[in-house]
XYZ file of C-alpha atoms in Angstrom:
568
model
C 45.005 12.140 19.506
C 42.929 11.407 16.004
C 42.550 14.129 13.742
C 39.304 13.081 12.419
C 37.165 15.819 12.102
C 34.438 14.268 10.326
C 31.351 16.163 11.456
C 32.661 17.490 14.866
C 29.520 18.428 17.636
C 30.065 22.168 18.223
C 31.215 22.733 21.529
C 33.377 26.180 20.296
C 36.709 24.216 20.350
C 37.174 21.846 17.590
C 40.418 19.799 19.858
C 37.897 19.615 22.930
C 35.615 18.050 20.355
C 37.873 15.513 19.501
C 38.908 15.088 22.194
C 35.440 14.452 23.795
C 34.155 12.272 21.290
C 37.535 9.581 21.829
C 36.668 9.499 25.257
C 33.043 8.069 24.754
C 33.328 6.463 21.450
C 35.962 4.173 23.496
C 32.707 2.482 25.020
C 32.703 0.811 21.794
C 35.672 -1.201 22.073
C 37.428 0.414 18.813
C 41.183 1.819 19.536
C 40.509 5.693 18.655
C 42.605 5.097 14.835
C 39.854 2.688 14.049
C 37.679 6.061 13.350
C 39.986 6.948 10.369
C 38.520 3.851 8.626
C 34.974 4.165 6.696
C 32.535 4.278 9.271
C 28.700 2.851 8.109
C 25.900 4.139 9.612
C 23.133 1.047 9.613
C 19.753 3.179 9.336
C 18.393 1.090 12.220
C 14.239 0.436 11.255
C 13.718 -2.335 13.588
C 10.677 -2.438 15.500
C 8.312 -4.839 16.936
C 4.865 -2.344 16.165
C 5.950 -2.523 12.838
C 5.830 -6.238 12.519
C 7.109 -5.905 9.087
C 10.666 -5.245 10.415
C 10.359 -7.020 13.957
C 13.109 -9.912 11.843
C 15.567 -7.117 10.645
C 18.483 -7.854 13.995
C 19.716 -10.418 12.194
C 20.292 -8.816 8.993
C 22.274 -6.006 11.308
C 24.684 -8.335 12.331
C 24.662 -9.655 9.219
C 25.460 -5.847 7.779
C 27.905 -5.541 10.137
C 30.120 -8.525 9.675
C 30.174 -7.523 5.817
C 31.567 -3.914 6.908
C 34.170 -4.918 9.166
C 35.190 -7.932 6.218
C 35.644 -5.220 3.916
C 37.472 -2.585 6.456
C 35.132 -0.574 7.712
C 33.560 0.218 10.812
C 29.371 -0.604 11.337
C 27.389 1.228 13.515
C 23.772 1.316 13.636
C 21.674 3.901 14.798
C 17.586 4.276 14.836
C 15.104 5.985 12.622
C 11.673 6.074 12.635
C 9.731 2.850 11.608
C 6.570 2.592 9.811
C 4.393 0.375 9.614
C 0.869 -0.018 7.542
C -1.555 -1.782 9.876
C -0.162 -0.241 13.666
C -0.180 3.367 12.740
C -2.978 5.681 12.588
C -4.519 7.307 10.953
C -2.224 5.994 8.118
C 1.792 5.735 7.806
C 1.960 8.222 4.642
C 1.073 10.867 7.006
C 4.376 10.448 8.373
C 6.262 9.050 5.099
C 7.779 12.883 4.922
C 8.946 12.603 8.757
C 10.688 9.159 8.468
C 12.429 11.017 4.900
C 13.660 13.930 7.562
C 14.868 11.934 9.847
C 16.482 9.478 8.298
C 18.223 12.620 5.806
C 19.170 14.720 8.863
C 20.375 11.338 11.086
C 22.641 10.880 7.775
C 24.182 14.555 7.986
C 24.335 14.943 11.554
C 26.845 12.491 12.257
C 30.272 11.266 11.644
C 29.459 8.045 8.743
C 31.347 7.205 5.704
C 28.360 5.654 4.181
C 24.784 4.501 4.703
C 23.200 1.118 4.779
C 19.324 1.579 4.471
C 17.440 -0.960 6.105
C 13.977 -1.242 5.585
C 11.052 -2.934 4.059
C 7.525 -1.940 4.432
C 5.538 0.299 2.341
C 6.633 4.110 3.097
C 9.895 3.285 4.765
C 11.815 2.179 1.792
C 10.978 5.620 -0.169
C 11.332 7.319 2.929
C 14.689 6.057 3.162
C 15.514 6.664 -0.803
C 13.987 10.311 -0.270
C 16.625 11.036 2.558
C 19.308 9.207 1.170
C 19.085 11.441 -1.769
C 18.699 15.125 -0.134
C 21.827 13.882 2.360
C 24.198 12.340 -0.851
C 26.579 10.311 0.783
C 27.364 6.816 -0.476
C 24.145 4.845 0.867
C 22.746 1.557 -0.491
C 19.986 -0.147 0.386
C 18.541 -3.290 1.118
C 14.990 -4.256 2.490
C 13.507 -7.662 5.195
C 12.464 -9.078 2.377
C 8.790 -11.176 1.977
C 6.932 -13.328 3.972
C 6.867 -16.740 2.513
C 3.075 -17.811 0.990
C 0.502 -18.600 3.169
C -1.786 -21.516 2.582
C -5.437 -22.073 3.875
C -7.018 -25.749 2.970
C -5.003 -26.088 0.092
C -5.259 -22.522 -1.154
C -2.367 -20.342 -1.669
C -2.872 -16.956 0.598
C -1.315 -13.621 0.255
C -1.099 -10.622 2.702
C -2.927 -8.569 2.054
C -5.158 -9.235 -1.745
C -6.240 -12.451 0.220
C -7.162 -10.083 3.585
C -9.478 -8.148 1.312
C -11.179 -10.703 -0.830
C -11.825 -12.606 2.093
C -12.958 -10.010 4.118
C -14.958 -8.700 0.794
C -16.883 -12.701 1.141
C -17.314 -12.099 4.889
C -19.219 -9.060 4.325
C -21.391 -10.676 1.643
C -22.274 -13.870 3.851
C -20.905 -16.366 1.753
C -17.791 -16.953 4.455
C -18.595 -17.579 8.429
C -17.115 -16.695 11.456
C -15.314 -19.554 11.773
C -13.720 -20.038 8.326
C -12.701 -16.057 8.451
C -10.729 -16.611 12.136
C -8.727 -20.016 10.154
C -7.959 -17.906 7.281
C -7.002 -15.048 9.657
C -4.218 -16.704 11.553
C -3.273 -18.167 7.916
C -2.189 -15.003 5.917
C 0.490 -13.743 7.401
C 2.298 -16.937 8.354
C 6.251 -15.694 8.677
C 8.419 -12.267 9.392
C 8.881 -10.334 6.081
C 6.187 -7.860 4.321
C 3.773 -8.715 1.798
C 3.783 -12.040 -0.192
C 2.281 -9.870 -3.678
C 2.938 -7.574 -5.818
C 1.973 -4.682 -3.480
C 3.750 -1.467 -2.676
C 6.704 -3.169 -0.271
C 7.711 -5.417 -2.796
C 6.712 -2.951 -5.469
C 9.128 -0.094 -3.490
C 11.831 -3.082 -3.253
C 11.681 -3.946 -7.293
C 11.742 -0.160 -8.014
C 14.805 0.598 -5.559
C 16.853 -2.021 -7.665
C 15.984 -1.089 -10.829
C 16.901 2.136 -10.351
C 20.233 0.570 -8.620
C 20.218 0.759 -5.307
C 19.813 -2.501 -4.424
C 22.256 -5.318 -5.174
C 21.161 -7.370 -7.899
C 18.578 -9.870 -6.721
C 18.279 -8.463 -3.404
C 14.111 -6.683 -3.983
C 12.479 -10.674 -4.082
C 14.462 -13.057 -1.850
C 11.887 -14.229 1.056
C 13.041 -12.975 4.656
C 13.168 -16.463 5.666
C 16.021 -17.663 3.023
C 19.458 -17.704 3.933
C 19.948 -15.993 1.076
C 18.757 -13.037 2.402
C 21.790 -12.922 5.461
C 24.328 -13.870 2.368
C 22.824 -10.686 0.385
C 23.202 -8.608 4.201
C 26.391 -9.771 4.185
C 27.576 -8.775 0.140
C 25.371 -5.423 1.119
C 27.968 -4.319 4.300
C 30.824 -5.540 1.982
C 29.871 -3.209 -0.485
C 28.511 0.030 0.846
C 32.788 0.222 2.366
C 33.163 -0.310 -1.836
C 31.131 2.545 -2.511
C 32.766 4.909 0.249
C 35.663 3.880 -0.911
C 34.922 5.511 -4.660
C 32.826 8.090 -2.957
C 29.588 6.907 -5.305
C 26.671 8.922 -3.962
C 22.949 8.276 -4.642
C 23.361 11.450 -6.862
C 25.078 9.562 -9.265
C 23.122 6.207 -9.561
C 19.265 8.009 -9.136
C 19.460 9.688 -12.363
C 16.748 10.628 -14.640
C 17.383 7.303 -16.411
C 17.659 5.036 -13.701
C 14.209 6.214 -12.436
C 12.825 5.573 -16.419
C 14.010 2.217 -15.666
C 12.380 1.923 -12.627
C 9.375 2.915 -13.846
C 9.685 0.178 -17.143
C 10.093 -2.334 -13.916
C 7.018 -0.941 -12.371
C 4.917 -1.587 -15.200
C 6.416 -4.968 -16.271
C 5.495 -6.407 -12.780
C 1.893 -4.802 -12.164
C 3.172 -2.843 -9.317
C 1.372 -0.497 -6.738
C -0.226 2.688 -7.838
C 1.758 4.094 -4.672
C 4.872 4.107 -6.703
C 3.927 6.580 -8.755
C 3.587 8.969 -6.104
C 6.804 7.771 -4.330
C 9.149 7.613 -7.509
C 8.314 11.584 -7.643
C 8.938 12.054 -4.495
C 12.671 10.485 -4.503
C 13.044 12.265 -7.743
C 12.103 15.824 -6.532
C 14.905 15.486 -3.799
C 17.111 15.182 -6.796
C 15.280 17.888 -8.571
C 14.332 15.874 -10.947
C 10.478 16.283 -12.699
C 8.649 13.002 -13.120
C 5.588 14.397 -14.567
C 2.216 11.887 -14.642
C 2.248 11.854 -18.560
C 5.500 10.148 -18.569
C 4.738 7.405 -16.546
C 1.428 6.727 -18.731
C 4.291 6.582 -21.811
C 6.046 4.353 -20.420
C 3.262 1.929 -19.908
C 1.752 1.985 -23.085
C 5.373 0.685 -24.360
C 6.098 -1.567 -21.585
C 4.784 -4.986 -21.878
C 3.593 -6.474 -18.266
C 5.135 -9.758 -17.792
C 5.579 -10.777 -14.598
C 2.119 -12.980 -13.683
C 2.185 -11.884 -10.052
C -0.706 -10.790 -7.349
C -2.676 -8.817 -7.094
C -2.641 -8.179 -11.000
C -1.471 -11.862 -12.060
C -1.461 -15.610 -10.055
C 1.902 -16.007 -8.413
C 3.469 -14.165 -5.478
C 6.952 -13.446 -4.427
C 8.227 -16.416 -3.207
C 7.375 -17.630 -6.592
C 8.800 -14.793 -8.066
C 12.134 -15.141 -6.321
C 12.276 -18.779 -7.724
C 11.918 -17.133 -11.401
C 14.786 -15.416 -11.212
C 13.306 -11.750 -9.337
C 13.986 -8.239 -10.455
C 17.033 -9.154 -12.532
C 15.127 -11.941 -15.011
C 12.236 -8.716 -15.662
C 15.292 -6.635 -16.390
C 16.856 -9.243 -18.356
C 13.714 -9.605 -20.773
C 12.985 -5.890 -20.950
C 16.963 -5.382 -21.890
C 16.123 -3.772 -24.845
C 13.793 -0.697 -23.122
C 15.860 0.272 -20.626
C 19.306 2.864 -20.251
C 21.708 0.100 -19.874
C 24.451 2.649 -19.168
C 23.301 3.911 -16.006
C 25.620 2.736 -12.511
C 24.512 0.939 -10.112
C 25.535 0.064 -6.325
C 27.748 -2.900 -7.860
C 29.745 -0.228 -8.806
C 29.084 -1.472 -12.176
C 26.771 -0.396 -14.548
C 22.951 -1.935 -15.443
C 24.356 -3.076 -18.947
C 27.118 -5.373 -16.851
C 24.562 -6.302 -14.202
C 22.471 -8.095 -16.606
C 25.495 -9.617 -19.136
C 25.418 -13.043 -17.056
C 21.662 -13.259 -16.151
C 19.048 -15.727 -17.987
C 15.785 -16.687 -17.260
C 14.439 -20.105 -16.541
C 12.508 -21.814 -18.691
C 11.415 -23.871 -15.655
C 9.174 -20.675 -14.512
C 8.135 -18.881 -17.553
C 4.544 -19.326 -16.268
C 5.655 -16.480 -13.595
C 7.976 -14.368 -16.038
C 6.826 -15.040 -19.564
C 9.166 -13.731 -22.001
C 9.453 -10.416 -23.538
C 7.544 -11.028 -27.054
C 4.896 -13.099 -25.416
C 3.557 -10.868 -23.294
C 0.662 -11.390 -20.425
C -0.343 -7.821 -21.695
C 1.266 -5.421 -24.313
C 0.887 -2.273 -22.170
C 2.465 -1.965 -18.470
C -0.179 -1.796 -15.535
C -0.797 1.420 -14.796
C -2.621 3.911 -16.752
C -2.894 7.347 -16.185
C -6.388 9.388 -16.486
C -7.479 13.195 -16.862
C -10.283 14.926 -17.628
C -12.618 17.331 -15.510
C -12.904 15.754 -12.286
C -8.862 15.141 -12.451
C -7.464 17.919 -14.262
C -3.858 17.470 -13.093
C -4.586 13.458 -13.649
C -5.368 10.039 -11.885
C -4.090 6.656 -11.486
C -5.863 3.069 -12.457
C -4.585 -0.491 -12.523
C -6.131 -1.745 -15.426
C -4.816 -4.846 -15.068
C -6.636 -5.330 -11.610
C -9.972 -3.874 -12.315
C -13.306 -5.739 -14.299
C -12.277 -5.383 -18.044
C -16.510 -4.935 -18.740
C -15.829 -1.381 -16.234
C -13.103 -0.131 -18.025
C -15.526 1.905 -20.289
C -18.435 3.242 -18.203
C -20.899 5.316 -17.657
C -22.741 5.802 -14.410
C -24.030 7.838 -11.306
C -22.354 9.040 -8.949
C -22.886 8.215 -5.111
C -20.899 10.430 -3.182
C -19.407 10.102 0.221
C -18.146 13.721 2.327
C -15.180 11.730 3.847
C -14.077 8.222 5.211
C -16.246 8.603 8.105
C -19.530 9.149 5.567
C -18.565 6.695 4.080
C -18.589 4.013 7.058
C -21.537 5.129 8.342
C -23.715 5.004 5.134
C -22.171 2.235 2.889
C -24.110 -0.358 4.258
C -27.196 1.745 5.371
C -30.206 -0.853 3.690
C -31.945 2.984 2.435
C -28.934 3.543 0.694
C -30.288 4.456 -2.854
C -27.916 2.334 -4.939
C -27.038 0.044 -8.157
C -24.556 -1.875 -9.469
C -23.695 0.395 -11.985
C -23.531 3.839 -10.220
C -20.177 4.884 -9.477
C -18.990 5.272 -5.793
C -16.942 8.745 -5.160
C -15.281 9.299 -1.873
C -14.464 13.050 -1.323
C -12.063 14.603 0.874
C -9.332 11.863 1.203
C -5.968 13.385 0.166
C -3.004 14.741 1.032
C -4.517 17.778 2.847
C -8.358 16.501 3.505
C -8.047 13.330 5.423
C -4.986 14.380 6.435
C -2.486 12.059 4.982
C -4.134 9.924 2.126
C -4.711 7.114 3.975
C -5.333 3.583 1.943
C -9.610 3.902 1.761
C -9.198 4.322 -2.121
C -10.823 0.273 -2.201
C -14.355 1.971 -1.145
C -16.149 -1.317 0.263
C -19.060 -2.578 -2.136
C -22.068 -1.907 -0.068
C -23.282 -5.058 1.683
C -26.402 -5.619 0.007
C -25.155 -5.310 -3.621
C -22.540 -7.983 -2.102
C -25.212 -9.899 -1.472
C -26.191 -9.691 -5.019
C -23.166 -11.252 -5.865
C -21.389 -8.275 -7.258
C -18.078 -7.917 -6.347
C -16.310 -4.515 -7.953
C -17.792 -1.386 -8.902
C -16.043 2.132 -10.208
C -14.646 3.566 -7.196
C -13.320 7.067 -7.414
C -11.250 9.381 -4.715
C -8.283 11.963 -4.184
C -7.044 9.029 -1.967
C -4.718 5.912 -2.645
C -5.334 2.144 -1.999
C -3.406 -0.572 -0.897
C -0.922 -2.140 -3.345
C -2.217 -5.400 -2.551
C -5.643 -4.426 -3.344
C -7.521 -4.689 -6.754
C -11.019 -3.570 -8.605
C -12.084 -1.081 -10.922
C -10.457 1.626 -8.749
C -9.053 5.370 -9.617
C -6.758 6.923 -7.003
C -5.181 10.085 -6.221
C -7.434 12.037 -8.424
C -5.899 15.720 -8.170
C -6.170 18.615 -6.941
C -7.759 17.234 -4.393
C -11.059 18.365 -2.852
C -9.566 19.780 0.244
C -7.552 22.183 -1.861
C -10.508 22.707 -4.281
C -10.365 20.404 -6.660
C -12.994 19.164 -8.697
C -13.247 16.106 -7.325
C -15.031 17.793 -4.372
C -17.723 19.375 -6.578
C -19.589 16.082 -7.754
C -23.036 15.591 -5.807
C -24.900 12.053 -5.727
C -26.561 11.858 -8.932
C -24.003 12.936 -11.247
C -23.024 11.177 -14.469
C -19.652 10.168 -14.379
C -17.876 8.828 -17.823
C -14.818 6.537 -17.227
C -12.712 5.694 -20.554
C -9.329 4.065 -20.014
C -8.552 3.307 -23.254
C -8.795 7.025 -23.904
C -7.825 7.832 -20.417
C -10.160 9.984 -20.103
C -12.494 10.453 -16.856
C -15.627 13.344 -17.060
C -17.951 14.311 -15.168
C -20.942 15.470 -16.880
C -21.915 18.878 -16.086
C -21.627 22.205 -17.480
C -18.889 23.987 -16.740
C -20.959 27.163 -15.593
C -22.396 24.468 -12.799
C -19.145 23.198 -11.754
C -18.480 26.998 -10.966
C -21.252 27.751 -9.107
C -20.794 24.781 -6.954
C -17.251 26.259 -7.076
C -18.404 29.409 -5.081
C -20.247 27.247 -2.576
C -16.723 26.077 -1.539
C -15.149 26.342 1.871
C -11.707 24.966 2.418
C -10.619 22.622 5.635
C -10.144 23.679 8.758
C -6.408 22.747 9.632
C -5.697 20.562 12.524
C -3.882 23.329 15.259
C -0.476 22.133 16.146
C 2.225 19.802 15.662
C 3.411 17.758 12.752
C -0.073 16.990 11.334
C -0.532 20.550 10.978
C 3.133 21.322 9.253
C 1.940 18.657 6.756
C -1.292 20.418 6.160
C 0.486 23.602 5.182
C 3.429 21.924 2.917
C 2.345 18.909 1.217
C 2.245 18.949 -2.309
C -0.478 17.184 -4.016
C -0.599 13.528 -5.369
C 1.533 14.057 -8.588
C 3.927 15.914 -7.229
C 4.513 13.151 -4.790
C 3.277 14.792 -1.894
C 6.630 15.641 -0.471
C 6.663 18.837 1.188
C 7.439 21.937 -0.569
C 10.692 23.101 0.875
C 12.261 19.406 0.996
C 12.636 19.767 -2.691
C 16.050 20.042 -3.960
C 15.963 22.654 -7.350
C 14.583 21.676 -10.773
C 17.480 20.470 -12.914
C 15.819 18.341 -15.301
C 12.910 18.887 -16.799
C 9.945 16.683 -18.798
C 8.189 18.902 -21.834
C 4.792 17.351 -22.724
C-alpha cells in the first residue's frame, strides 16, 4: 500500500485511512503510486449563473494537460462562484465566504499545489485572500475579457457603455428600440468586462503582485492564447510545488506596492483598494489608505483605457498588457520581488518592450496621460478614517465644490424619491446616500453611481457629486466618492448629514467637509440608533465581523497577525 499521508480523513486509524482513500481514489483511473506525485487542486469556479465563468471548462482541461506534462497529477474540485449581475443583493456580501471556502477547500485536502481559476470581480480576491491564509504553492490565472462590442459603428464596453446608455435612456434622448440593439450588443462573447473595471483591474493587480504569469491579466477569453497561457499555468504551478514557493513568499509588502503603482498607472477600480487590504491582512500585512494616496501622487497614469481613458482590453492586450505598464514604470517599482515564474519581477521584465505601434493605448513613462495615478484618497469630517475618488473619471469643473446636500436614508429612499418631479433639487447640490456599507446595506453593494435624477437629465446634465459609505462599479465613472468610513450603520459621520447641508469637496487638497459645527454633529450624534441586524445565517455573521471599508472589510478573525506595519 502507499504511504502517503498527505492530509489523511480521520477515521481513528491512520492505515484504514489509507487504505480507504486507494480504494475510491482508484475511480480515477491513477495506479495508487501516482498519488506520491504533486497533486494540483484546480479551484473549480465554473458556473453558468455566473456568466462570467460559464467558458472556464476549457481552460480546465487546458490546466490539466499542463500538470500531467510537467508530472503532476490535476484534479479539480468546486468553490463557490460569484458573479456581479445574478447575485443579490450584491456578490461582496459573500466575497468573505468564497475567501473561506476556497482557503479551507485548500487545507482540507490532499493537493500539492493550487491553480486558482477565476475571473469576475470578487472571485479573483476571494481566491488571493484564501490562497494566502492556506500558503501552499497556488498560482493563479483568470477567463480572461470579453472581446469589444460594437453598436452602429461604435465601440461598446460592458459595463461603462451599460451605464451611459442607460444614463441617455433615462434622460429621453435614446428610445426603446435603440436601448434593446445596444442591449444585445454589449456583452457580445464569454469573458468579463471589456474596461478597465474591477475584473480586469483584480487580474492586472494579481500579476503585478506576481501571481499571474506574465501576460496572463489582458489576453481576451476568446484568444488561443489564453488555452496556451492555461497550459504554461498547469506546467508551472508542478514548478512551484516542486520548490515549495508559497503565496507567502511572492505577496510581500513590496509586491503589493507594486500592485498598487499598476493600479494607478491603468485607472483601475476603486474596489481594489478595498480588496488589496483585504489579501494583505491575511498576510498580516497593513495597507493603510494614506499609502495608496502616496503612491498615486508619484505614479503617472498611462494606460488610456475605459472607463478613465478611450481603449479597452482587447486593445490593451494588443499593447503589450500588464507587462508593457510594468515595463515603463520599471523604475518605481521593487524589481527584486519573486514571482510565480519562479523568477523575480526584475527578470520578468529584462526581455519586454513596448510597441511603438500602440503608444496611443500605453503612452510612455515621461509622457504621461496624467502625472498622478487615478485614485485619490479623501478625509475630512464626514470621512474621518478616509474616502476614495477617481479623479480621472469624474467632471474636472466638480473636483472643487461646494454644494447642498440631498440626502437619501438607504438604496430603497433613494429609488423611490430620485425621480419624484417634487424633488427639491439643482445641479449643483450634492447627492448623499446613507446607510450603504459594509454593515448598513448589508454588504456594500455597487449603488455608489447614485442615478442623476431624471429631470436634471433632462436638463442635459449628466454627473453631479455623489457621496456614500458604499462602492461603485469599476466600470462606472462621474464625480463619485465611495466607501466613505466609518460608515453610517456603525455611526459614522456620514450618517449625520441632513438635506440642506453644505458639503465642501477639494481633491486637490483631498479634503471633503461638511459644514457644521462640531457641537451639531454631536447632538445629531445622540439622536443615533444603530441597525437592527438581520437574525440568522451568514448575512448576520457578516454583520457582526466585517471590518469597515479601509480595512478591507474582511472579517475580523480571518486576519492573520500584524507583521508589518505602515507609520504615517
Amino acid at each position: 500500500m502507499s504511504t502517503n499521508n498527505k492530509k489523511l480523513t480521520s477515521y481513528g486509524d491512520p492505515g484504514f485511512s489509507r487504505f480507504i482513500r486507494q480504494a475510491f481514489n482508484r475511480h480515477l483511473g491513477f495506479d495508487p503510486e501516482d498519488f506520491n506525485k504533486p497533486v494540483i487542486g484546480i479551484c473549480n469556479t465554473k458556473s453558468e449563473i455566473n456568466r462570467c465563468h460559464s467558458h472556464i471548462e476549457p481552460l480546465i482541461e487546458a490546466i490539466k494537460k499542463g500538470v500531467l506534462m510537467a508530472g503532476g497529477i490535476p484534479l479539480d474540485f468546486p468553490t463557490i462562484s460569484l458573479g456581479e449581475i445574478n447575485t443579490s443583493p450584491t456578490t461582496m456580501l459573500y466575497r468573505n465566504l468564497a475567501a473561506m471556502d476556497t482557503e479551507e477547500m485548500i487545507r482540507a485536502q490532499p493537493i500539492d499545489g493550487v491553480v486558482l481559476i477565476g475571473g469576475c470581480d470578487k472571485v479573483t480576491p476571494s481566491q488571493l485572500m484564501g490562497a494566502a491564509s492556506a500558503d501552499i504553492p497556488s498560482i493563479m490565472i483568470t477567463g480572461g475579457p470579453m472581446n469589444n462590442g460594437e453598436y452602429e459603428g461604435r465601440t461598446l464596453g460592458a459595463c461603462s457603455d451599460c451605464r451611459y446608455f442607460w444614463q441617455e435612456y433615462r434622460s429621453g434622448s435614446v428610445g426603446e428600440k435603440e436601448i434593446e440593439e445596444i442591449n444585445a450588443a454589449l456583452a457580445p462573447t464569454a469573458g468579463h468586462c471589456m474596461v478597465m473595471g474591477s475584473a480586469s483591474t483584480m487580474a492586472v493587480c494579481a500579476e503585478a503582485m506576481g501571481m499571474i504569469l506574465p501576460g496572463g491579466a489582458a489576453i481576451p477569453a476568446t484568444e488561443n492564447r489564453r488555452l496556451k497561457h492555461a497550459i504554461e499555468t498547469g506546467r508551472k504551478i508542478v514548478e512551484l510545488t516542486e520548490k515549495n514557493i508559497t503565496p507567502s513568499q511572492i505577496i510581500t509588502r513590496n509586491s503589493l506596492e507594486n500592485s498598487i503603482r499598476a493600479l494607478m498607472a491603468v485607472g483601475g477600480s476603486t474596489n481594489a483598494v478595498i480588496h488589496l487590504i483585504a489579501i494583505a491582512g491575511r498576510l498580516g500585512i497593513e495597507l493603510p489608505l494614506h499609502l495608496f494616496d502616496e503612491i498615486s501622487m508619484t505614479t503617472p497614469l498611462i494606460a488610456n483605457l475605459r472607463p478613465a481613458g478611450q481603449y479597452q482590453m482587447e486593445d490593451f492586450y494588443k499593447a503589450g498588457g500588464t507587462p508593457a505598464v510594468l515595463k515603463e514604470i520599471e523604475s518605481l517599482l521593487q524589481l527584486e520581488e519573486m514571482t510565480v515564474t519562479g523568477a523575480t519581477l526584475k527578470e520578468n521584465l529584462k526581455d519586454v518592450t513596448v510597441s511603438e505601434v500602440y503608444r496611443h493605448i500605453i503612452v510612455p513613462f515621461e509622457k504621461p496621460l496624467h502625472k498622478d495615478g487615478g485614485i485619490a484618497i479623501l478625509k475630512g469630517n464626514i470621512a474621518p478614517n478616509g474616502a476614495v475618488i477617481k479623479p480621472k473619471a469624474a467632471s474636472k469643473s466638480l473636483l472643487k465644490h461646494r454644494g447642498k446636500a440631498v440626502v437619501f436614508k438607504s438604496v430603497k429612499d433613494m429609488e423611490n424619491n430620485i425621480d419624484d418631479p417634487e424633488l427639491d433639487i439643482q445641479a449643483t447640490d450634492i447627492l448623499v446616500l446613507q446607510n450603504t456599507g459594509p454593515v448598513g446595506a448589508p454588504g456594500m453593494p455597487e449603488a455608489g453611481m447614485l442615478p442623476i435624477p431624471q429631470k436634471l437629465l433632462k436638463q442635459g446634465i449628466r454627473d453631479m457629486v455623489r457621496i456614500s459609505d458604499a462602492r461603485m462599479s469599476g466600470t462606472a465613472f462621474g464625480t463619485v466618492i465611495l466607501h466613505a468610513a466609518p460608515e453610517a450603520a456603525v455611526g459614522g459621520p456620514i450618517g449625520l448629514v441632513k438635506t440642506g447641508d453644505i458639503i465642501e469637496l477639494d481633491v486637490e487638497e483631498r479634503k471633503l467637509e461638511l459644514l457644521v459645527s462640531e457641537k451639531e454633529l454631536e447632538r445629531r450624534k445622540a439622536d443615533w440608533v444603530p441597525p437592527i441586524y438581520h437574525e440568522r445565517g451568514y448575512t448576520r455573521l457578516f454583520q457582526q465581523h466585517v471590518l469597515q471599508a479601509d480595512k478591507g472589510c474582511d472579517f475580523d478573525f480571518l486576519l492573520a497577525p500584524v507583521k508589518e506595519k505602515t507609520e504615517k
